[in-house]
mmCIF file of C-alpha atoms in Angstrom:
data_model
loop_
_atom_site.group_PDB
_atom_site.id
_atom_site.type_symbol
_atom_site.label_atom_id
_atom_site.label_comp_id
_atom_site.label_asym_id
_atom_site.label_seq_id
_atom_site.Cartn_x
_atom_site.Cartn_y
_atom_site.Cartn_z
ATOM 1 C CA GLY A 1 -88.826 162.356 3.037
ATOM 2 C CA GLU A 2 -91.498 159.714 2.946
ATOM 3 C CA ASP A 3 -89.493 156.497 3.298
ATOM 4 C CA VAL A 4 -87.537 156.631 6.498
ATOM 5 C CA GLU A 5 -86.483 153.028 7.031
ATOM 6 C CA GLN A 6 -86.030 151.189 10.295
ATOM 7 C CA SER A 7 -85.907 147.535 11.212
ATOM 8 C CA LEU A 8 -89.066 146.586 13.067
ATOM 9 C CA PHE A 9 -87.739 144.537 15.976
ATOM 10 C CA LEU A 10 -84.700 144.326 18.240
ATOM 11 C CA SER A 11 -84.194 142.109 21.288
ATOM 12 C CA VAL A 12 -81.341 142.486 23.756
ATOM 13 C CA ARG A 13 -80.431 141.201 27.172
ATOM 14 C CA GLU A 14 -80.480 143.566 30.133
ATOM 15 C CA GLY A 15 -77.093 145.207 30.610
ATOM 16 C CA ASP A 16 -76.078 144.843 26.966
ATOM 17 C CA SER A 17 -75.910 147.724 24.512
ATOM 18 C CA SER A 18 -78.697 148.273 22.006
ATOM 19 C CA VAL A 19 -78.166 149.796 18.592
ATOM 20 C CA ILE A 20 -81.179 150.961 16.633
ATOM 21 C CA ASN A 21 -80.561 151.907 13.025
ATOM 22 C CA CYS A 22 -82.349 154.216 10.634
ATOM 23 C CA THR A 23 -81.886 155.191 7.005
ATOM 24 C CA TYR A 24 -83.358 158.518 6.065
ATOM 25 C CA THR A 25 -84.133 159.939 2.682
ATOM 26 C CA ASP A 26 -82.698 163.402 2.230
ATOM 27 C CA SER A 27 -78.985 164.034 2.637
ATOM 28 C CA SER A 28 -79.703 167.724 3.234
ATOM 29 C CA SER A 29 -82.027 167.095 6.165
ATOM 30 C CA THR A 30 -81.182 169.586 8.870
ATOM 31 C CA TYR A 31 -82.333 167.828 12.019
ATOM 32 C CA LEU A 32 -82.805 164.173 12.812
ATOM 33 C CA TYR A 33 -84.753 162.985 15.806
ATOM 34 C CA TRP A 34 -85.306 159.963 17.963
ATOM 35 C CA TYR A 35 -88.687 159.627 19.620
ATOM 36 C CA LYS A 36 -89.642 156.941 22.143
ATOM 37 C CA GLN A 37 -93.097 155.423 22.600
ATOM 38 C CA GLU A 38 -93.746 153.465 25.763
ATOM 39 C CA PRO A 39 -96.647 150.987 25.850
ATOM 40 C CA GLY A 40 -100.017 152.700 25.829
ATOM 41 C CA ALA A 41 -98.532 156.171 25.542
ATOM 42 C CA GLY A 42 -97.775 158.806 22.949
ATOM 43 C CA LEU A 43 -94.356 159.528 21.518
ATOM 44 C CA GLN A 44 -91.854 161.599 23.451
ATOM 45 C CA LEU A 45 -88.747 163.274 22.125
ATOM 46 C CA LEU A 46 -85.672 161.372 23.276
ATOM 47 C CA THR A 47 -82.860 163.217 21.544
ATOM 48 C CA TYR A 48 -81.941 164.895 18.288
ATOM 49 C CA ILE A 49 -78.873 165.736 16.250
ATOM 50 C CA PHE A 50 -78.141 168.618 13.945
ATOM 51 C CA SER A 51 -76.780 167.729 10.543
ATOM 52 C CA ASN A 52 -73.405 169.408 11.102
ATOM 53 C CA MET A 53 -72.634 166.929 13.890
ATOM 54 C CA ASP A 54 -71.393 163.365 13.578
ATOM 55 C CA MET A 55 -72.106 162.290 17.115
ATOM 56 C CA LYS A 56 -74.050 163.370 20.138
ATOM 57 C CA GLN A 57 -73.871 161.794 23.565
ATOM 58 C CA ASP A 58 -76.401 162.193 26.343
ATOM 59 C CA GLN A 59 -75.842 159.936 29.353
ATOM 60 C CA ARG A 60 -76.566 156.384 28.158
ATOM 61 C CA LEU A 61 -77.597 157.526 24.699
ATOM 62 C CA THR A 62 -75.242 158.007 21.759
ATOM 63 C CA VAL A 63 -76.476 159.214 18.386
ATOM 64 C CA LEU A 64 -74.275 158.652 15.355
ATOM 65 C CA LEU A 65 -74.891 160.347 12.023
ATOM 66 C CA ASN A 66 -73.374 159.281 8.712
ATOM 67 C CA LYS A 67 -74.520 161.879 6.201
ATOM 68 C CA LYS A 68 -72.833 160.202 3.261
ATOM 69 C CA ASP A 69 -74.839 157.041 3.750
ATOM 70 C CA LYS A 70 -77.886 158.848 5.196
ATOM 71 C CA HIS A 71 -77.649 156.584 8.201
ATOM 72 C CA LEU A 72 -78.610 157.432 11.759
ATOM 73 C CA SER A 73 -78.179 155.195 14.768
ATOM 74 C CA LEU A 74 -79.142 155.298 18.418
ATOM 75 C CA ARG A 75 -77.023 153.386 20.882
ATOM 76 C CA ILE A 76 -78.334 152.727 24.371
ATOM 77 C CA ALA A 77 -75.637 151.635 26.797
ATOM 78 C CA ASP A 78 -76.432 149.299 29.700
ATOM 79 C CA THR A 79 -79.941 148.679 28.392
ATOM 80 C CA GLN A 80 -82.582 148.271 31.106
ATOM 81 C CA THR A 81 -86.000 146.633 31.016
ATOM 82 C CA GLY A 82 -87.470 150.121 31.295
ATOM 83 C CA ASP A 83 -85.968 150.909 27.902
ATOM 84 C CA SER A 84 -88.408 148.475 26.271
ATOM 85 C CA ALA A 85 -90.411 150.649 23.902
ATOM 86 C CA ILE A 86 -90.829 151.577 20.263
ATOM 87 C CA TYR A 87 -88.177 153.958 18.951
ATOM 88 C CA PHE A 88 -88.951 156.204 16.004
ATOM 89 C CA CYS A 89 -86.473 157.943 13.785
ATOM 90 C CA ALA A 90 -87.681 161.190 12.185
ATOM 91 C CA GLU A 91 -86.180 163.688 9.780
ATOM 92 C CA LYS A 92 -86.744 167.337 9.054
ATOM 93 C CA VAL A 93 -86.579 167.759 5.292
ATOM 94 C CA PRO A 94 -85.503 171.176 3.959
ATOM 95 C CA GLY A 95 -88.282 172.908 2.119
ATOM 96 C CA SER A 96 -91.009 171.108 3.994
ATOM 97 C CA THR A 97 -93.429 173.208 5.992
ATOM 98 C CA LEU A 98 -92.433 174.161 9.518
ATOM 99 C CA GLY A 99 -93.216 171.394 11.955
ATOM 100 C CA ARG A 100 -93.467 168.710 9.270
ATOM 101 C CA LEU A 101 -91.473 165.634 10.275
ATOM 102 C CA TYR A 102 -91.178 162.340 8.455
ATOM 103 C CA PHE A 103 -91.243 159.356 10.794
ATOM 104 C CA GLY A 104 -90.027 155.824 10.281
ATOM 105 C CA ARG A 105 -92.193 152.832 11.155
ATOM 106 C CA GLY A 106 -90.524 152.443 14.528
ATOM 107 C CA THR A 107 -88.291 149.750 16.041
ATOM 108 C CA GLN A 108 -89.761 147.662 18.850
ATOM 109 C CA LEU A 109 -87.003 147.169 21.423
ATOM 110 C CA THR A 110 -87.514 144.286 23.835
ATOM 111 C CA VAL A 111 -85.145 143.965 26.774
ATOM 112 C CA TRP A 112 -84.918 140.562 28.449
ATOM 113 C CA PRO A 113 -83.944 140.298 32.124
ATOM 114 C CA ASP B 1 -98.351 171.279 33.103
ATOM 115 C CA ALA B 2 -100.998 168.704 32.210
ATOM 116 C CA GLY B 3 -99.546 167.868 28.822
ATOM 117 C CA VAL B 4 -101.618 167.257 25.724
ATOM 118 C CA ILE B 5 -105.057 165.951 26.675
ATOM 119 C CA GLN B 6 -107.082 163.703 24.410
ATOM 120 C CA SER B 7 -110.552 162.326 24.816
ATOM 121 C CA PRO B 8 -111.929 159.792 24.749
ATOM 122 C CA ARG B 9 -109.057 157.378 25.403
ATOM 123 C CA HIS B 10 -110.998 154.517 23.868
ATOM 124 C CA GLU B 11 -113.873 154.587 21.421
ATOM 125 C CA VAL B 12 -115.779 151.637 20.043
ATOM 126 C CA THR B 13 -118.396 152.377 17.434
ATOM 127 C CA GLU B 14 -120.255 150.739 14.617
ATOM 128 C CA MET B 15 -119.620 151.263 10.952
ATOM 129 C CA GLY B 16 -121.464 154.283 9.622
ATOM 130 C CA GLN B 17 -121.514 156.184 12.883
ATOM 131 C CA GLU B 18 -119.949 159.595 13.371
ATOM 132 C CA VAL B 19 -116.868 159.728 15.580
ATOM 133 C CA THR B 20 -115.417 162.871 17.146
ATOM 134 C CA LEU B 21 -111.980 162.880 18.750
ATOM 135 C CA ARG B 22 -110.915 165.787 20.922
ATOM 136 C CA CYS B 23 -107.624 167.370 21.792
ATOM 137 C CA LYS B 24 -106.453 170.085 24.152
ATOM 138 C CA PRO B 25 -102.883 171.156 23.343
ATOM 139 C CA ILE B 26 -100.354 172.388 25.855
ATOM 140 C CA SER B 27 -101.127 175.971 26.784
ATOM 141 C CA GLY B 28 -99.096 178.436 24.702
ATOM 142 C CA HIS B 29 -98.240 175.999 21.954
ATOM 143 C CA ASP B 30 -98.776 177.307 18.436
ATOM 144 C CA TYR B 31 -98.757 174.082 16.425
ATOM 145 C CA LEU B 32 -101.208 171.213 16.680
ATOM 146 C CA PHE B 33 -100.826 167.912 14.848
ATOM 147 C CA TRP B 34 -103.145 164.958 14.280
ATOM 148 C CA TYR B 35 -101.505 161.579 13.592
ATOM 149 C CA ARG B 36 -102.842 158.104 13.005
ATOM 150 C CA GLN B 37 -100.942 154.958 13.976
ATOM 151 C CA THR B 38 -101.645 151.489 12.589
ATOM 152 C CA MET B 39 -99.641 148.315 12.315
ATOM 153 C CA MET B 40 -99.930 148.382 8.540
ATOM 154 C CA ARG B 41 -98.913 151.980 7.842
ATOM 155 C CA GLY B 42 -97.069 153.067 10.967
ATOM 156 C CA LEU B 43 -97.412 156.718 12.031
ATOM 157 C CA GLU B 44 -99.117 158.993 9.508
ATOM 158 C CA LEU B 45 -99.536 162.753 9.753
ATOM 159 C CA LEU B 46 -103.139 163.606 8.938
ATOM 160 C CA ILE B 47 -103.240 167.374 9.344
ATOM 161 C CA TYR B 48 -101.633 170.127 11.323
ATOM 162 C CA PHE B 49 -102.460 173.661 12.364
ATOM 163 C CA ASN B 50 -100.436 176.768 13.104
ATOM 164 C CA ASN B 51 -102.203 179.424 15.168
ATOM 165 C CA ASN B 52 -105.505 177.608 14.579
ATOM 166 C CA VAL B 53 -105.095 177.681 10.784
ATOM 167 C CA PRO B 54 -104.701 174.396 8.865
ATOM 168 C CA ILE B 55 -101.274 174.341 7.224
ATOM 169 C CA ASP B 56 -101.057 170.898 5.665
ATOM 170 C CA ASP B 57 -104.002 168.541 5.303
ATOM 171 C CA SER B 58 -102.516 166.389 2.580
ATOM 172 C CA GLY B 59 -102.531 163.375 4.868
ATOM 173 C CA MET B 60 -106.279 163.416 5.458
ATOM 174 C CA PRO B 61 -107.415 160.145 3.887
ATOM 175 C CA GLU B 62 -110.660 161.281 2.309
ATOM 176 C CA ASP B 63 -113.657 163.517 2.670
ATOM 177 C CA ARG B 64 -114.986 161.459 5.529
ATOM 178 C CA PHE B 65 -112.305 163.019 7.707
ATOM 179 C CA SER B 66 -112.427 166.621 8.868
ATOM 180 C CA ALA B 67 -110.526 168.576 11.501
ATOM 181 C CA LYS B 68 -111.179 171.899 13.151
ATOM 182 C CA MET B 69 -109.408 174.145 15.578
ATOM 183 C CA PRO B 70 -111.891 176.800 16.718
ATOM 184 C CA ASN B 71 -109.484 178.260 19.266
ATOM 185 C CA ALA B 72 -105.961 177.853 20.598
ATOM 186 C CA SER B 73 -106.958 175.371 23.255
ATOM 187 C CA PHE B 74 -109.161 172.914 21.410
ATOM 188 C CA SER B 75 -109.239 170.802 18.278
ATOM 189 C CA THR B 76 -111.466 168.043 16.931
ATOM 190 C CA LEU B 77 -110.999 165.302 14.382
ATOM 191 C CA LYS B 78 -114.244 163.976 12.998
ATOM 192 C CA ILE B 79 -114.910 160.874 10.933
ATOM 193 C CA GLN B 80 -118.294 160.641 9.272
ATOM 194 C CA PRO B 81 -119.258 157.976 8.378
ATOM 195 C CA SER B 82 -116.743 155.719 10.080
ATOM 196 C CA GLU B 83 -115.510 152.489 8.521
ATOM 197 C CA PRO B 84 -113.671 149.470 9.979
ATOM 198 C CA ARG B 85 -110.457 150.502 8.192
ATOM 199 C CA ASP B 86 -110.428 153.684 10.279
ATOM 200 C CA SER B 87 -109.620 151.579 13.345
ATOM 201 C CA ALA B 88 -106.332 152.922 14.688
ATOM 202 C CA VAL B 89 -104.761 154.934 17.473
ATOM 203 C CA TYR B 90 -105.133 158.655 16.825
ATOM 204 C CA PHE B 91 -102.590 160.974 18.406
ATOM 205 C CA CYS B 92 -102.689 164.688 18.904
ATOM 206 C CA ALA B 93 -99.420 166.570 19.405
ATOM 207 C CA SER B 94 -98.480 170.196 19.947
ATOM 208 C CA SER B 95 -95.344 172.317 19.811
ATOM 209 C CA PHE B 96 -94.034 175.847 20.278
ATOM 210 C CA ARG B 97 -93.410 178.121 17.299
ATOM 211 C CA SER B 98 -89.753 178.424 18.361
ATOM 212 C CA ALA B 99 -89.297 174.647 18.138
ATOM 213 C CA PRO B 100 -92.044 173.231 15.958
ATOM 214 C CA ASP B 101 -90.276 169.898 15.544
ATOM 215 C CA THR B 102 -90.186 169.233 19.286
ATOM 216 C CA GLN B 103 -93.626 167.760 19.435
ATOM 217 C CA TYR B 104 -95.389 166.746 22.627
ATOM 218 C CA PHE B 105 -97.781 163.884 22.077
ATOM 219 C CA GLY B 106 -100.977 163.095 23.886
ATOM 220 C CA PRO B 107 -101.760 159.564 25.101
ATOM 221 C CA GLY B 108 -103.863 158.820 22.025
ATOM 222 C CA THR B 109 -107.402 157.661 21.332
ATOM 223 C CA ARG B 110 -107.787 154.018 20.413
ATOM 224 C CA LEU B 111 -110.637 153.822 17.899
ATOM 225 C CA THR B 112 -112.313 150.556 16.994
ATOM 226 C CA VAL B 113 -114.944 150.570 14.265
ATOM 227 C CA LEU B 114 -116.956 147.364 14.118
#
């Protein structure tokens, strides 16, 4: 669970959709998370998906999970300038100690007006 | 709820000095995590505690780093002696035992070692 991969940067225009991608390491991971870090702040949990789901929708956010390819994505509809932040993908690897998450490097999302 | 509190928010020190970072977790939380964030290595878990007991310290870089949690409402991360490569943002996070993966992060301490 030590090489969760994310692209580092994404730029979109306000009102467009953003798609942030992540490749995780363990196909048996039980939970996968998206955390958001706004400038100068700590991370905050945005959403998560359990491994028996393929999709989860929460207002403007859609999480898609492809277990076969170990691919997770976060889609933000109608992206706003306030969505500019760093987005981290994280996985819970079975057998790891409780609370232990493996984070990606984060994707810096920049939204242009 | 005040959230996770960290102090200081910024620390500038000279190489060789001792640095102590402080964290107050959210009241009632059972888990406390220390992370380090740098451009080069991203977000690294240094150590975490459950009910004040260290569970996993495999991420602590070397003996210069030490962490303590004397009670449920306070933890420290100490670097002695500090080096320029320790410059980073250090985050503390906490979570409930019923949902240890739902971690609440503090605002971080930005450490600069000259």
